[in-house]
XYZ file of C-alpha atoms in Angstrom:
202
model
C 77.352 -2.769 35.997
C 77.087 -4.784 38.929
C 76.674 -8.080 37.659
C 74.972 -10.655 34.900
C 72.146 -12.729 34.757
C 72.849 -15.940 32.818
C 69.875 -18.078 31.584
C 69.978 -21.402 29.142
C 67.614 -24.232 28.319
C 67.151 -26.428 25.459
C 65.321 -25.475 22.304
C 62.915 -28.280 22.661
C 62.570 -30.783 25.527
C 65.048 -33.492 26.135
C 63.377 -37.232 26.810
C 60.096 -34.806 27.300
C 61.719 -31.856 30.014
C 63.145 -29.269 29.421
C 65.360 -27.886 32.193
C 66.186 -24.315 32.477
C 69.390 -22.907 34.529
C 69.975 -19.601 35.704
C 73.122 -18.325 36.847
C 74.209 -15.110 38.722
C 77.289 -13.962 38.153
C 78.598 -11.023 40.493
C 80.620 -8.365 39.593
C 81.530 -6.616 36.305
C 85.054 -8.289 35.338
C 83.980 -11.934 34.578
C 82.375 -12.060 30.852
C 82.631 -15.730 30.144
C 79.937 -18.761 31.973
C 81.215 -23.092 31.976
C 78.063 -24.327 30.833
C 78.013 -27.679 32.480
C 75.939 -30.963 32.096
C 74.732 -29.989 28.139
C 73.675 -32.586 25.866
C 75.745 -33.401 23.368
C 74.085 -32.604 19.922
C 71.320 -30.764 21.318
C 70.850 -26.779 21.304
C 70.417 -24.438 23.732
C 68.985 -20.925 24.017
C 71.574 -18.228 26.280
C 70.701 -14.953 27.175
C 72.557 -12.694 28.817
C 71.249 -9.912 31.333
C 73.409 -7.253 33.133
C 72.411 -5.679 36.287
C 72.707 -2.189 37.611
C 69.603 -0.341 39.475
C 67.569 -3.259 37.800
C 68.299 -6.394 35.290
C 68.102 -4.840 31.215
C 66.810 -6.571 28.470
C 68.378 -9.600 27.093
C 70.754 -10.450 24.223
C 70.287 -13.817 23.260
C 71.780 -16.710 20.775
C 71.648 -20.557 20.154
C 74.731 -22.708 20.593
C 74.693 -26.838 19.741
C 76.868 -28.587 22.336
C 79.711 -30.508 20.650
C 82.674 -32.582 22.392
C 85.712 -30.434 23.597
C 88.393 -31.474 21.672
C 90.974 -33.363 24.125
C 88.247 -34.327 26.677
C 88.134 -37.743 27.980
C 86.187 -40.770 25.835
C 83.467 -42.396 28.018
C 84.020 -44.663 30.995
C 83.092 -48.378 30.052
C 82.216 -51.182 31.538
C 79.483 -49.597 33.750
C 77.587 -51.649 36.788
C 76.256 -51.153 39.626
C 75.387 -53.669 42.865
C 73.243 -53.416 45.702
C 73.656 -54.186 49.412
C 70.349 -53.277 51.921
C 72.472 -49.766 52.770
C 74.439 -49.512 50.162
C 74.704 -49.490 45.828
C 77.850 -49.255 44.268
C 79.259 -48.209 40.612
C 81.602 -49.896 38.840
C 83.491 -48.378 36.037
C 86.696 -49.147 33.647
C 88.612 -46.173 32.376
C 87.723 -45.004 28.632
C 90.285 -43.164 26.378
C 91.851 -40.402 28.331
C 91.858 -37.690 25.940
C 94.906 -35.472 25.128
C 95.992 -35.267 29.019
C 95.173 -37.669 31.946
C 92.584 -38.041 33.775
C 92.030 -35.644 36.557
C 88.597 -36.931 38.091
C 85.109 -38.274 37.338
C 81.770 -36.929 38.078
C 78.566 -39.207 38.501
C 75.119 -37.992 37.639
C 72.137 -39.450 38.074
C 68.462 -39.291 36.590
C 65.747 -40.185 38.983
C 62.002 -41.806 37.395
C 60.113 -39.028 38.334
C 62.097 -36.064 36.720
C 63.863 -37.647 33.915
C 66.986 -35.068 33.614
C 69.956 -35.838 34.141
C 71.764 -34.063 37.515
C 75.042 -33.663 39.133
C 74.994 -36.374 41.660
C 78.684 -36.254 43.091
C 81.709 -34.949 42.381
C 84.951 -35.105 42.336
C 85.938 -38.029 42.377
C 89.059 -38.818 42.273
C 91.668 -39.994 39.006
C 92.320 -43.552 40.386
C 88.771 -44.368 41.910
C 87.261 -47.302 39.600
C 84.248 -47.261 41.914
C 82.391 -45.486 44.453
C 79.614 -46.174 47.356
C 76.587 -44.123 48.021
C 74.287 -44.647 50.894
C 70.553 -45.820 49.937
C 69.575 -43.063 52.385
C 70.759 -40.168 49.917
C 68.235 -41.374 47.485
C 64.563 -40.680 47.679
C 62.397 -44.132 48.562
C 60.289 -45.297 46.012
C 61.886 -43.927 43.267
C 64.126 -45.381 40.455
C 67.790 -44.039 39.821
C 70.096 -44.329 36.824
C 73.386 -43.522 37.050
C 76.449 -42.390 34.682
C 80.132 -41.362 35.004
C 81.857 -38.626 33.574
C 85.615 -38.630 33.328
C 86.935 -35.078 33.372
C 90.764 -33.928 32.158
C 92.707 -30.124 32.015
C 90.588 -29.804 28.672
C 86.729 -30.085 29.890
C 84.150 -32.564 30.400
C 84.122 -35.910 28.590
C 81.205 -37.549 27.308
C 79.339 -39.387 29.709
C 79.241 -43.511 30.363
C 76.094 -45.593 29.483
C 73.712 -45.531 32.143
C 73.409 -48.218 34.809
C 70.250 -50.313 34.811
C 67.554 -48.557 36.939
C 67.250 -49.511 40.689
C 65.117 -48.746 43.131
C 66.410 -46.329 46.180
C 64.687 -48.496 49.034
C 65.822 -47.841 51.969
C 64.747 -49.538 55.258
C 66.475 -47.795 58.631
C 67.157 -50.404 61.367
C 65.408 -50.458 64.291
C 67.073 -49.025 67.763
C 68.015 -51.368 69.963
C 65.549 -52.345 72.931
C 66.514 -53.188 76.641
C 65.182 -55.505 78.794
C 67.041 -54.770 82.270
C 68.568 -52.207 84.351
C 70.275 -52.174 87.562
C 71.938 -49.203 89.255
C 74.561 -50.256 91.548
C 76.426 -47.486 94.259
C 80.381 -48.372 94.479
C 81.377 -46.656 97.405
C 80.690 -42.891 98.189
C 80.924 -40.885 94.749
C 80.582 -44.041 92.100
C 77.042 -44.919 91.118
C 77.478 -47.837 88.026
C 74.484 -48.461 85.865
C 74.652 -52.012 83.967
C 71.896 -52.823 81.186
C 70.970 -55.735 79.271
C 69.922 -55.403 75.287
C 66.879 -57.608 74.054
C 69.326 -58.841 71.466
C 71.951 -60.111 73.649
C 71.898 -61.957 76.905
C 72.557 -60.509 80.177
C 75.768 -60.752 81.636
């Protein structure tokens, strides 16, 4: 055996999609997957494939995502604020679970795919906010936003979402100049000396 081929997905559609993951895993030694960003309550379809000259068939089985016992509550006290560059998220720490906090994760879910996605990580412990260029997200299109706080036992359940915004992004214009003068200092120095539209000569 040189490997496995992991595959999961919901039974039915979540908010209308239904996301499938795949997940090669080299090697014959590791036997076990961390199924990340599963909805709580809802069930998934695994099957497992291992590979040698080709991938067999697949065993298969259903598993409902519950809490991890010890994880992290929910972040509170979720917002978010918006510069022309710049939005930022705002959170307060939720119950920390049987151990302290050891980082946060935010996801978003953009308007035109509706699932949510890992959208940075890690984060971490002490950070009550973070900053994300309007440049990483796609123009024209809505973003809501969530924080997971995670802790030695797993992934917590995620915050409420942030009020959709918009990830418009206008890039400033380049400086223009108005001026230039090339001036020789002696033998070897040649000094060039510019003037920008947007400040006056000097």
């Amino acid at each position: 055996v040189e490997g496995y081929r992991v595959i999961y997905q919901p039974t039915v559609p979540l908010q209308g999609v239904s996301k499938v993951v795949t997940v090669d895993v080299r090697g014959s030694w590791q036997r076990w997957l961390k199924a990340r960003d599963l909805t709580t309550g809802a069930t998934y379809t695994f099957s497992v494939q291992a590979l040698t000259v080709s991938y067999g068939p697949p065993i298969r089985a259903n598993l409902t995502a519950q809490p991890v016992q010890g994880a992290p509550g929910s972040p509170v006290e979720m917002s978010i604020t918006k510069t022309s560059t710049a939005l930022t998220l705002h959170w307060s720490e939720g119950d920390a679970g049987s151990a302290p906090v050891t980082g946060y994760v935010v996801e978003s879910r953009p308007s035109d795919e509706g699932v949510w996605d890992s959208f940075i990580r890690l984060i971490p412990p002490s950070s009550r906010s973070v900053t994300v260029p309007l440049e990483r997200l796609r123009s024209g299109i809505s973003y809501e936003f969530r924080v997971i706080a995670i802790n030695r036992y797993g992934y917590g359940q995620p915050s409420a979402p942030t009020a959709a915004l918009a990830g418009n992004y206008t890039r400033q214009r380049a400086p223009t100049y108005t001026q230039m003068e090339i001036e020789s200092v002696g033998q070897e120095v040649i000094r060039n000396v510019w003037c920008c539209a947007a400040a006056p000569c000097s």
